[in-house]
Amino acid sequence: MNKNAFEDFIHTGNVQGSGKASSYVRALDLLSEMLRAYPMGFADCQKIWSVSSTERLESLYQLTRIEGNKGAQSKWNLPGIPKSYLQNGYCSAALKSYIQFLESS
């Protein structure tokens, strides 16, 4: 599972006291929940930590940015998931960081 390795990777570049590392891990976990509710062609990415294709994740990154720009109109605007993760770009930023992690591994 890539989750633990990604956590280690993101913590190495994390500024002391910053919540970036934990928020990125949380953002990817929430993105998995969004994909379970509405896969939108990415059912294979519902278990985000098992995806190793950076090309596939790059396509998902593009969709995540589009959905984030839709704001409240996004299908991924789900009850129980903080809107800020999608709308403020945390999911897309976390996904971009995850792609960088996979490329460096």
PDB file of N, CA and C in Angstrom:
ATOM      1  N   MET A   1       0.853  -1.184   0.000  1.00  0.00           N
ATOM      2  CA  MET A   1       0.000   0.000   0.000  1.00  0.00           C
ATOM      3  C   MET A   1       0.891   1.236   0.000  1.00  0.00           C
ATOM      4  N   ASN A   2       0.565   2.177  -0.844  1.00  0.00           N
ATOM      5  CA  ASN A   2       1.368   3.382  -0.997  1.00  0.00           C
ATOM      6  C   ASN A   2       1.082   4.451   0.048  1.00  0.00           C
ATOM      7  N   LYS A   3       0.024   4.296   0.816  1.00  0.00           N
ATOM      8  CA  LYS A   3      -0.376   5.344   1.747  1.00  0.00           C
ATOM      9  C   LYS A   3       0.727   5.645   2.765  1.00  0.00           C
ATOM     10  N   ASN A   4       1.277   4.625   3.392  1.00  0.00           N
ATOM     11  CA  ASN A   4       2.317   4.852   4.401  1.00  0.00           C
ATOM     12  C   ASN A   4       3.577   5.445   3.789  1.00  0.00           C
ATOM     13  N   ALA A   5       3.944   4.955   2.617  1.00  0.00           N
ATOM     14  CA  ALA A   5       5.135   5.489   1.942  1.00  0.00           C
ATOM     15  C   ALA A   5       4.903   6.944   1.527  1.00  0.00           C
ATOM     16  N   PHE A   6       3.693   7.266   1.075  1.00  0.00           N
ATOM     17  CA  PHE A   6       3.387   8.644   0.713  1.00  0.00           C
ATOM     18  C   PHE A   6       3.425   9.543   1.940  1.00  0.00           C
ATOM     19  N   GLU A   7       2.900   9.055   3.053  1.00  0.00           N
ATOM     20  CA  GLU A   7       2.954   9.835   4.294  1.00  0.00           C
ATOM     21  C   GLU A   7       4.404  10.157   4.665  1.00  0.00           C
ATOM     22  N   ASP A   8       5.270   9.174   4.558  1.00  0.00           N
ATOM     23  CA  ASP A   8       6.689   9.404   4.843  1.00  0.00           C
ATOM     24  C   ASP A   8       7.275  10.425   3.875  1.00  0.00           C
ATOM     25  N   PHE A   9       6.941  10.284   2.595  1.00  0.00           N
ATOM     26  CA  PHE A   9       7.433  11.185   1.554  1.00  0.00           C
ATOM     27  C   PHE A   9       6.991  12.624   1.818  1.00  0.00           C
ATOM     28  N   ILE A  10       5.729  12.806   2.108  1.00  0.00           N
ATOM     29  CA  ILE A  10       5.190  14.155   2.282  1.00  0.00           C
ATOM     30  C   ILE A  10       5.693  14.783   3.580  1.00  0.00           C
ATOM     31  N   HIS A  11       5.928  13.958   4.599  1.00  0.00           N
ATOM     32  CA  HIS A  11       6.442  14.490   5.864  1.00  0.00           C
ATOM     33  C   HIS A  11       7.880  14.986   5.738  1.00  0.00           C
ATOM     34  N   THR A  12       8.657  14.403   4.834  1.00  0.00           N
ATOM     35  CA  THR A  12      10.046  14.844   4.683  1.00  0.00           C
ATOM     36  C   THR A  12      10.138  16.280   4.178  1.00  0.00           C
ATOM     37  N   GLY A  13       9.153  16.715   3.388  1.00  0.00           N
ATOM     38  CA  GLY A  13       9.158  18.078   2.878  1.00  0.00           C
ATOM     39  C   GLY A  13       8.224  19.005   3.624  1.00  0.00           C
ATOM     40  N   ASN A  14       7.639  18.515   4.695  1.00  0.00           N
ATOM     41  CA  ASN A  14       6.664  19.283   5.454  1.00  0.00           C
ATOM     42  C   ASN A  14       7.360  20.265   6.389  1.00  0.00           C
ATOM     43  N   VAL A  15       6.910  21.482   6.402  1.00  0.00           N
ATOM     44  CA  VAL A  15       7.427  22.489   7.322  1.00  0.00           C
ATOM     45  C   VAL A  15       6.933  22.147   8.727  1.00  0.00           C
ATOM     46  N   GLN A  16       7.821  22.261   9.699  1.00  0.00           N
ATOM     47  CA  GLN A  16       7.467  21.965  11.092  1.00  0.00           C
ATOM     48  C   GLN A  16       6.216  22.741  11.504  1.00  0.00           C
ATOM     49  N   GLY A  17       5.232  22.041  12.031  1.00  0.00           N
ATOM     50  CA  GLY A  17       4.005  22.677  12.494  1.00  0.00           C
ATOM     51  C   GLY A  17       2.937  22.819  11.423  1.00  0.00           C
ATOM     52  N   SER A  18       3.304  22.534  10.173  1.00  0.00           N
ATOM     53  CA  SER A  18       2.332  22.616   9.087  1.00  0.00           C
ATOM     54  C   SER A  18       1.457  21.375   9.084  1.00  0.00           C
ATOM     55  N   GLY A  19       0.228  21.529   8.713  1.00  0.00           N
ATOM     56  CA  GLY A  19      -0.680  20.392   8.615  1.00  0.00           C
ATOM     57  C   GLY A  19      -0.789  19.849   7.205  1.00  0.00           C
ATOM     58  N   LYS A  20       0.102  20.297   6.322  1.00  0.00           N
ATOM     59  CA  LYS A  20       0.036  19.916   4.914  1.00  0.00           C
ATOM     60  C   LYS A  20       0.044  18.404   4.731  1.00  0.00           C
ATOM     61  N   ALA A  21       0.958  17.715   5.376  1.00  0.00           N
ATOM     62  CA  ALA A  21       1.090  16.270   5.176  1.00  0.00           C
ATOM     63  C   ALA A  21      -0.187  15.538   5.545  1.00  0.00           C
ATOM     64  N   SER A  22      -0.717  15.805   6.718  1.00  0.00           N
ATOM     65  CA  SER A  22      -1.922  15.097   7.144  1.00  0.00           C
ATOM     66  C   SER A  22      -3.135  15.509   6.309  1.00  0.00           C
ATOM     67  N   SER A  23      -3.188  16.773   5.874  1.00  0.00           N
ATOM     68  CA  SER A  23      -4.335  17.200   5.073  1.00  0.00           C
ATOM     69  C   SER A  23      -4.282  16.582   3.671  1.00  0.00           C
ATOM     70  N   TYR A  24      -3.093  16.354   3.124  1.00  0.00           N
ATOM     71  CA  TYR A  24      -2.978  15.718   1.813  1.00  0.00           C
ATOM     72  C   TYR A  24      -3.420  14.263   1.882  1.00  0.00           C
ATOM     73  N   VAL A  25      -3.026  13.559   2.925  1.00  0.00           N
ATOM     74  CA  VAL A  25      -3.450  12.173   3.090  1.00  0.00           C
ATOM     75  C   VAL A  25      -4.970  12.128   3.245  1.00  0.00           C
ATOM     76  N   ARG A  26      -5.497  12.998   4.049  1.00  0.00           N
ATOM     77  CA  ARG A  26      -6.954  13.071   4.248  1.00  0.00           C
ATOM     78  C   ARG A  26      -7.664  13.414   2.943  1.00  0.00           C
ATOM     79  N   ALA A  27      -7.104  14.341   2.170  1.00  0.00           N
ATOM     80  CA  ALA A  27      -7.711  14.736   0.895  1.00  0.00           C
ATOM     81  C   ALA A  27      -7.806  13.552  -0.061  1.00  0.00           C
ATOM     82  N   LEU A  28      -6.788  12.716  -0.101  1.00  0.00           N
ATOM     83  CA  LEU A  28      -6.827  11.558  -0.994  1.00  0.00           C
ATOM     84  C   LEU A  28      -7.801  10.501  -0.482  1.00  0.00           C
ATOM     85  N   ASP A  29      -7.900  10.354   0.824  1.00  0.00           N
ATOM     86  CA  ASP A  29      -8.911   9.445   1.384  1.00  0.00           C
ATOM     87  C   ASP A  29     -10.321   9.934   1.026  1.00  0.00           C
ATOM     88  N   LEU A  30     -10.541  11.234   1.116  1.00  0.00           N
ATOM     89  CA  LEU A  30     -11.851  11.800   0.771  1.00  0.00           C
ATOM     90  C   LEU A  30     -12.129  11.677  -0.722  1.00  0.00           C
ATOM     91  N   LEU A  31     -11.103  11.841  -1.542  1.00  0.00           N
ATOM     92  CA  LEU A  31     -11.271  11.680  -2.980  1.00  0.00           C
ATOM     93  C   LEU A  31     -11.721  10.250  -3.298  1.00  0.00           C
ATOM     94  N   SER A  32     -11.196   9.284  -2.583  1.00  0.00           N
ATOM     95  CA  SER A  32     -11.640   7.898  -2.751  1.00  0.00           C
ATOM     96  C   SER A  32     -13.130   7.773  -2.445  1.00  0.00           C
ATOM     97  N   GLU A  33     -13.582   8.440  -1.392  1.00  0.00           N
ATOM     98  CA  GLU A  33     -15.015   8.420  -1.044  1.00  0.00           C
ATOM     99  C   GLU A  33     -15.852   9.066  -2.143  1.00  0.00           C
ATOM    100  N   MET A  34     -15.374  10.170  -2.682  1.00  0.00           N
ATOM    101  CA  MET A  34     -16.094  10.847  -3.763  1.00  0.00           C
ATOM    102  C   MET A  34     -16.211   9.932  -4.977  1.00  0.00           C
ATOM    103  N   LEU A  35     -15.125   9.229  -5.283  1.00  0.00           N
ATOM    104  CA  LEU A  35     -15.125   8.321  -6.422  1.00  0.00           C
ATOM    105  C   LEU A  35     -16.036   7.111  -6.206  1.00  0.00           C
ATOM    106  N   ARG A  36     -16.158   6.679  -4.963  1.00  0.00           N
ATOM    107  CA  ARG A  36     -17.089   5.574  -4.675  1.00  0.00           C
ATOM    108  C   ARG A  36     -18.532   6.027  -4.900  1.00  0.00           C
ATOM    109  N   ALA A  37     -18.826   7.268  -4.574  1.00  0.00           N
ATOM    110  CA  ALA A  37     -20.185   7.793  -4.763  1.00  0.00           C
ATOM    111  C   ALA A  37     -20.467   8.088  -6.238  1.00  0.00           C
ATOM    112  N   TYR A  38     -19.509   8.706  -6.917  1.00  0.00           N
ATOM    113  CA  TYR A  38     -19.638   9.090  -8.324  1.00  0.00           C
ATOM    114  C   TYR A  38     -18.306   8.840  -9.019  1.00  0.00           C
ATOM    115  N   PRO A  39     -18.125   7.657  -9.602  1.00  0.00           N
ATOM    116  CA  PRO A  39     -16.842   7.318 -10.221  1.00  0.00           C
ATOM    117  C   PRO A  39     -16.483   8.172 -11.442  1.00  0.00           C
ATOM    118  N   MET A  40     -17.465   8.601 -12.181  1.00  0.00           N
ATOM    119  CA  MET A  40     -17.271   9.461 -13.355  1.00  0.00           C
ATOM    120  C   MET A  40     -16.152   8.948 -14.263  1.00  0.00           C
ATOM    121  N   GLY A  41     -16.157   7.637 -14.499  1.00  0.00           N
ATOM    122  CA  GLY A  41     -15.162   7.044 -15.385  1.00  0.00           C
ATOM    123  C   GLY A  41     -13.883   6.621 -14.685  1.00  0.00           C
ATOM    124  N   PHE A  42     -13.818   6.767 -13.379  1.00  0.00           N
ATOM    125  CA  PHE A  42     -12.609   6.445 -12.622  1.00  0.00           C
ATOM    126  C   PHE A  42     -12.875   5.426 -11.514  1.00  0.00           C
ATOM    127  N   ALA A  43     -13.719   4.445 -11.803  1.00  0.00           N
ATOM    128  CA  ALA A  43     -13.995   3.402 -10.816  1.00  0.00           C
ATOM    129  C   ALA A  43     -12.708   2.671 -10.429  1.00  0.00           C
ATOM    130  N   ASP A  44     -11.763   2.595 -11.359  1.00  0.00           N
ATOM    131  CA  ASP A  44     -10.487   1.925 -11.084  1.00  0.00           C
ATOM    132  C   ASP A  44      -9.614   2.709 -10.107  1.00  0.00           C
ATOM    133  N   CYS A  45      -9.998   3.921  -9.784  1.00  0.00           N
ATOM    134  CA  CYS A  45      -9.219   4.768  -8.868  1.00  0.00           C
ATOM    135  C   CYS A  45      -9.884   4.908  -7.500  1.00  0.00           C
ATOM    136  N   GLN A  46     -10.949   4.154  -7.262  1.00  0.00           N
ATOM    137  CA  GLN A  46     -11.646   4.261  -5.981  1.00  0.00           C
ATOM    138  C   GLN A  46     -10.741   3.876  -4.817  1.00  0.00           C
ATOM    139  N   LYS A  47      -9.843   2.963  -5.034  1.00  0.00           N
ATOM    140  CA  LYS A  47      -8.832   2.619  -4.029  1.00  0.00           C
ATOM    141  C   LYS A  47      -7.560   3.350  -4.435  1.00  0.00           C
ATOM    142  N   ILE A  48      -7.546   4.632  -4.186  1.00  0.00           N
ATOM    143  CA  ILE A  48      -6.510   5.536  -4.695  1.00  0.00           C
ATOM    144  C   ILE A  48      -5.096   5.084  -4.334  1.00  0.00           C
ATOM    145  N   TRP A  49      -4.937   4.481  -3.172  1.00  0.00           N
ATOM    146  CA  TRP A  49      -3.605   4.077  -2.721  1.00  0.00           C
ATOM    147  C   TRP A  49      -3.076   2.865  -3.471  1.00  0.00           C
ATOM    148  N   SER A  50      -3.919   2.217  -4.241  1.00  0.00           N
ATOM    149  CA  SER A  50      -3.499   1.059  -5.023  1.00  0.00           C
ATOM    150  C   SER A  50      -3.191   1.413  -6.471  1.00  0.00           C
ATOM    151  N   VAL A  51      -3.496   2.628  -6.868  1.00  0.00           N
ATOM    152  CA  VAL A  51      -3.269   3.046  -8.253  1.00  0.00           C
ATOM    153  C   VAL A  51      -1.806   3.421  -8.419  1.00  0.00           C
ATOM    154  N   SER A  52      -1.176   2.832  -9.428  1.00  0.00           N
ATOM    155  CA  SER A  52       0.242   3.125  -9.656  1.00  0.00           C
ATOM    156  C   SER A  52       0.499   3.814 -10.992  1.00  0.00           C
ATOM    157  N   SER A  53      -0.522   3.936 -11.828  1.00  0.00           N
ATOM    158  CA  SER A  53      -0.361   4.573 -13.133  1.00  0.00           C
ATOM    159  C   SER A  53      -0.415   6.092 -12.989  1.00  0.00           C
ATOM    160  N   THR A  54       0.716   6.736 -13.207  1.00  0.00           N
ATOM    161  CA  THR A  54       0.732   8.198 -13.101  1.00  0.00           C
ATOM    162  C   THR A  54      -0.083   8.834 -14.220  1.00  0.00           C
ATOM    163  N   GLU A  55      -0.161   8.171 -15.365  1.00  0.00           N
ATOM    164  CA  GLU A  55      -0.966   8.698 -16.467  1.00  0.00           C
ATOM    165  C   GLU A  55      -2.446   8.709 -16.069  1.00  0.00           C
ATOM    166  N   ARG A  56      -2.885   7.641 -15.433  1.00  0.00           N
ATOM    167  CA  ARG A  56      -4.279   7.554 -14.992  1.00  0.00           C
ATOM    168  C   ARG A  56      -4.567   8.604 -13.918  1.00  0.00           C
ATOM    169  N   LEU A  57      -3.643   8.757 -12.997  1.00  0.00           N
ATOM    170  CA  LEU A  57      -3.814   9.748 -11.931  1.00  0.00           C
ATOM    171  C   LEU A  57      -3.767  11.168 -12.479  1.00  0.00           C
ATOM    172  N   GLU A  58      -2.999  11.388 -13.514  1.00  0.00           N
ATOM    173  CA  GLU A  58      -2.951  12.713 -14.145  1.00  0.00           C
ATOM    174  C   GLU A  58      -4.318  13.045 -14.760  1.00  0.00           C
ATOM    175  N   SER A  59      -4.953  12.065 -15.359  1.00  0.00           N
ATOM    176  CA  SER A  59      -6.309  12.276 -15.905  1.00  0.00           C
ATOM    177  C   SER A  59      -7.297  12.573 -14.780  1.00  0.00           C
ATOM    178  N   LEU A  60      -7.167  11.848 -13.686  1.00  0.00           N
ATOM    179  CA  LEU A  60      -8.021  12.093 -12.521  1.00  0.00           C
ATOM    180  C   LEU A  60      -7.754  13.483 -11.949  1.00  0.00           C
ATOM    181  N   TYR A  61      -6.502  13.893 -11.935  1.00  0.00           N
ATOM    182  CA  TYR A  61      -6.132  15.233 -11.477  1.00  0.00           C
ATOM    183  C   TYR A  61      -6.889  16.299 -12.282  1.00  0.00           C
ATOM    184  N   GLN A  62      -6.920  16.138 -13.601  1.00  0.00           N
ATOM    185  CA  GLN A  62      -7.618  17.106 -14.460  1.00  0.00           C
ATOM    186  C   GLN A  62      -9.110  17.155 -14.110  1.00  0.00           C
ATOM    187  N   LEU A  63      -9.716  15.988 -13.917  1.00  0.00           N
ATOM    188  CA  LEU A  63     -11.140  15.946 -13.540  1.00  0.00           C
ATOM    189  C   LEU A  63     -11.359  16.575 -12.167  1.00  0.00           C
ATOM    190  N   THR A  64     -10.456  16.327 -11.245  1.00  0.00           N
ATOM    191  CA  THR A  64     -10.577  16.887  -9.894  1.00  0.00           C
ATOM    192  C   THR A  64     -10.550  18.414  -9.936  1.00  0.00           C
ATOM    193  N   ARG A  65      -9.715  18.955 -10.787  1.00  0.00           N
ATOM    194  CA  ARG A  65      -9.669  20.428 -10.935  1.00  0.00           C
ATOM    195  C   ARG A  65     -10.975  20.959 -11.521  1.00  0.00           C
ATOM    196  N   ILE A  66     -11.503  20.269 -12.514  1.00  0.00           N
ATOM    197  CA  ILE A  66     -12.772  20.684 -13.130  1.00  0.00           C
ATOM    198  C   ILE A  66     -13.893  20.645 -12.093  1.00  0.00           C
ATOM    199  N   GLU A  67     -13.967  19.547 -11.355  1.00  0.00           N
ATOM    200  CA  GLU A  67     -15.022  19.407 -10.347  1.00  0.00           C
ATOM    201  C   GLU A  67     -14.866  20.445  -9.231  1.00  0.00           C
ATOM    202  N   GLY A  68     -13.650  20.739  -8.849  1.00  0.00           N
ATOM    203  CA  GLY A  68     -13.414  21.758  -7.826  1.00  0.00           C
ATOM    204  C   GLY A  68     -13.898  23.129  -8.269  1.00  0.00           C
ATOM    205  N   ASN A  69     -13.716  23.419  -9.554  1.00  0.00           N
ATOM    206  CA  ASN A  69     -14.160  24.712 -10.095  1.00  0.00           C
ATOM    207  C   ASN A  69     -15.680  24.817 -10.194  1.00  0.00           C
ATOM    208  N   LYS A  70     -16.371  23.694 -10.170  1.00  0.00           N
ATOM    209  CA  LYS A  70     -17.840  23.708 -10.225  1.00  0.00           C
ATOM    210  C   LYS A  70     -18.457  24.130  -8.901  1.00  0.00           C
ATOM    211  N   GLY A  71     -17.670  24.066  -7.838  1.00  0.00           N
ATOM    212  CA  GLY A  71     -18.178  24.459  -6.531  1.00  0.00           C
ATOM    213  C   GLY A  71     -19.330  23.580  -6.082  1.00  0.00           C
ATOM    214  N   ALA A  72     -20.408  24.200  -5.643  1.00  0.00           N
ATOM    215  CA  ALA A  72     -21.562  23.475  -5.112  1.00  0.00           C
ATOM    216  C   ALA A  72     -22.264  22.644  -6.183  1.00  0.00           C
ATOM    217  N   GLN A  73     -21.994  22.904  -7.447  1.00  0.00           N
ATOM    218  CA  GLN A  73     -22.632  22.173  -8.539  1.00  0.00           C
ATOM    219  C   GLN A  73     -21.977  20.819  -8.811  1.00  0.00           C
ATOM    220  N   SER A  74     -20.825  20.568  -8.220  1.00  0.00           N
ATOM    221  CA  SER A  74     -20.127  19.303  -8.445  1.00  0.00           C
ATOM    222  C   SER A  74     -20.894  18.140  -7.834  1.00  0.00           C
ATOM    223  N   LYS A  75     -20.914  17.006  -8.546  1.00  0.00           N
ATOM    224  CA  LYS A  75     -21.514  15.790  -7.995  1.00  0.00           C
ATOM    225  C   LYS A  75     -20.745  15.331  -6.765  1.00  0.00           C
ATOM    226  N   TRP A  76     -19.496  15.700  -6.682  1.00  0.00           N
ATOM    227  CA  TRP A  76     -18.653  15.305  -5.556  1.00  0.00           C
ATOM    228  C   TRP A  76     -18.873  16.178  -4.326  1.00  0.00           C
ATOM    229  N   ASN A  77     -19.742  17.127  -4.407  1.00  0.00           N
ATOM    230  CA  ASN A  77     -20.111  17.956  -3.264  1.00  0.00           C
ATOM    231  C   ASN A  77     -21.077  17.134  -2.413  1.00  0.00           C
ATOM    232  N   LEU A  78     -20.522  16.279  -1.557  1.00  0.00           N
ATOM    233  CA  LEU A  78     -21.303  15.276  -0.839  1.00  0.00           C
ATOM    234  C   LEU A  78     -21.461  15.620   0.635  1.00  0.00           C
ATOM    235  N   PRO A  79     -22.586  15.234   1.221  1.00  0.00           N
ATOM    236  CA  PRO A  79     -22.766  15.439   2.655  1.00  0.00           C
ATOM    237  C   PRO A  79     -21.703  14.646   3.426  1.00  0.00           C
ATOM    238  N   GLY A  80     -21.189  15.250   4.474  1.00  0.00           N
ATOM    239  CA  GLY A  80     -20.201  14.586   5.306  1.00  0.00           C
ATOM    240  C   GLY A  80     -18.765  14.771   4.848  1.00  0.00           C
ATOM    241  N   ILE A  81     -18.578  15.351   3.671  1.00  0.00           N
ATOM    242  CA  ILE A  81     -17.228  15.631   3.178  1.00  0.00           C
ATOM    243  C   ILE A  81     -17.065  17.150   3.152  1.00  0.00           C
ATOM    244  N   PRO A  82     -16.092  17.663   3.897  1.00  0.00           N
ATOM    245  CA  PRO A  82     -15.904  19.119   3.909  1.00  0.00           C
ATOM    246  C   PRO A  82     -15.708  19.670   2.488  1.00  0.00           C
ATOM    247  N   LYS A  83     -16.507  20.649   2.136  1.00  0.00           N
ATOM    248  CA  LYS A  83     -16.461  21.233   0.795  1.00  0.00           C
ATOM    249  C   LYS A  83     -15.094  21.813   0.450  1.00  0.00           C
ATOM    250  N   SER A  84     -14.374  22.267   1.451  1.00  0.00           N
ATOM    251  CA  SER A  84     -13.085  22.917   1.211  1.00  0.00           C
ATOM    252  C   SER A  84     -12.074  21.983   0.559  1.00  0.00           C
ATOM    253  N   TYR A  85     -12.153  20.694   0.823  1.00  0.00           N
ATOM    254  CA  TYR A  85     -11.174  19.771   0.248  1.00  0.00           C
ATOM    255  C   TYR A  85     -11.220  19.769  -1.271  1.00  0.00           C
ATOM    256  N   LEU A  86     -12.406  19.841  -1.837  1.00  0.00           N
ATOM    257  CA  LEU A  86     -12.531  19.869  -3.291  1.00  0.00           C
ATOM    258  C   LEU A  86     -12.456  21.294  -3.817  1.00  0.00           C
ATOM    259  N   GLN A  87     -13.238  22.182  -3.226  1.00  0.00           N
ATOM    260  CA  GLN A  87     -13.369  23.529  -3.767  1.00  0.00           C
ATOM    261  C   GLN A  87     -12.129  24.393  -3.561  1.00  0.00           C
ATOM    262  N   ASN A  88     -11.360  24.160  -2.513  1.00  0.00           N
ATOM    263  CA  ASN A  88     -10.156  24.961  -2.277  1.00  0.00           C
ATOM    264  C   ASN A  88      -8.903  24.315  -2.855  1.00  0.00           C
ATOM    265  N   GLY A  89      -9.081  23.230  -3.583  1.00  0.00           N
ATOM    266  CA  GLY A  89      -7.962  22.629  -4.300  1.00  0.00           C
ATOM    267  C   GLY A  89      -7.104  21.666  -3.512  1.00  0.00           C
ATOM    268  N   TYR A  90      -7.525  21.274  -2.301  1.00  0.00           N
ATOM    269  CA  TYR A  90      -6.703  20.338  -1.521  1.00  0.00           C
ATOM    270  C   TYR A  90      -6.624  18.969  -2.194  1.00  0.00           C
ATOM    271  N   CYS A  91      -7.740  18.510  -2.756  1.00  0.00           N
ATOM    272  CA  CYS A  91      -7.731  17.200  -3.423  1.00  0.00           C
ATOM    273  C   CYS A  91      -6.805  17.215  -4.639  1.00  0.00           C
ATOM    274  N   SER A  92      -6.905  18.251  -5.444  1.00  0.00           N
ATOM    275  CA  SER A  92      -6.056  18.301  -6.638  1.00  0.00           C
ATOM    276  C   SER A  92      -4.586  18.491  -6.259  1.00  0.00           C
ATOM    277  N   ALA A  93      -4.301  19.309  -5.260  1.00  0.00           N
ATOM    278  CA  ALA A  93      -2.911  19.506  -4.827  1.00  0.00           C
ATOM    279  C   ALA A  93      -2.338  18.215  -4.247  1.00  0.00           C
ATOM    280  N   ALA A  94      -3.142  17.509  -3.470  1.00  0.00           N
ATOM    281  CA  ALA A  94      -2.699  16.241  -2.890  1.00  0.00           C
ATOM    282  C   ALA A  94      -2.456  15.213  -3.983  1.00  0.00           C
ATOM    283  N   LEU A  95      -3.321  15.191  -4.967  1.00  0.00           N
ATOM    284  CA  LEU A  95      -3.168  14.253  -6.070  1.00  0.00           C
ATOM    285  C   LEU A  95      -1.908  14.563  -6.879  1.00  0.00           C
ATOM    286  N   LYS A  96      -1.639  15.822  -7.100  1.00  0.00           N
ATOM    287  CA  LYS A  96      -0.421  16.224  -7.817  1.00  0.00           C
ATOM    288  C   LYS A  96       0.811  15.792  -7.025  1.00  0.00           C
ATOM    289  N   SER A  97       0.771  15.963  -5.729  1.00  0.00           N
ATOM    290  CA  SER A  97       1.880  15.540  -4.883  1.00  0.00           C
ATOM    291  C   SER A  97       2.042  14.023  -4.904  1.00  0.00           C
ATOM    292  N   TYR A  98       0.933  13.307  -4.926  1.00  0.00           N
ATOM    293  CA  TYR A  98       0.971  11.843  -4.977  1.00  0.00           C
ATOM    294  C   TYR A  98       1.584  11.371  -6.299  1.00  0.00           C
ATOM    295  N   ILE A  99       1.254  12.046  -7.381  1.00  0.00           N
ATOM    296  CA  ILE A  99       1.848  11.726  -8.684  1.00  0.00           C
ATOM    297  C   ILE A  99       3.356  11.943  -8.631  1.00  0.00           C
ATOM    298  N   GLN A 100       3.790  13.049  -8.041  1.00  0.00           N
ATOM    299  CA  GLN A 100       5.232  13.317  -7.898  1.00  0.00           C
ATOM    300  C   GLN A 100       5.904  12.236  -7.063  1.00  0.00           C
ATOM    301  N   PHE A 101       5.235  11.798  -6.010  1.00  0.00           N
ATOM    302  CA  PHE A 101       5.753  10.727  -5.166  1.00  0.00           C
ATOM    303  C   PHE A 101       5.948   9.450  -5.985  1.00  0.00           C
ATOM    304  N   LEU A 102       4.934   9.084  -6.771  1.00  0.00           N
ATOM    305  CA  LEU A 102       5.018   7.864  -7.578  1.00  0.00           C
ATOM    306  C   LEU A 102       6.115   7.968  -8.634  1.00  0.00           C
ATOM    307  N   GLU A 103       6.266   9.134  -9.211  1.00  0.00           N
ATOM    308  CA  GLU A 103       7.303   9.339 -10.231  1.00  0.00           C
ATOM    309  C   GLU A 103       8.702   9.258  -9.631  1.00  0.00           C
ATOM    310  N   SER A 104       8.830   9.649  -8.374  1.00  0.00           N
ATOM    311  CA  SER A 104      10.155   9.621  -7.727  1.00  0.00           C
ATOM    312  C   SER A 104      10.488   8.262  -7.122  1.00  0.00           C
ATOM    313  N   SER A 105       9.491   7.399  -7.016  1.00  0.00           N
ATOM    314  CA  SER A 105       9.705   6.081  -6.409  1.00  0.00           C
ATOM    315  C   SER A 105      10.241   5.080  -7.415  1.00  0.00           C
TER     316      SER A 105
END
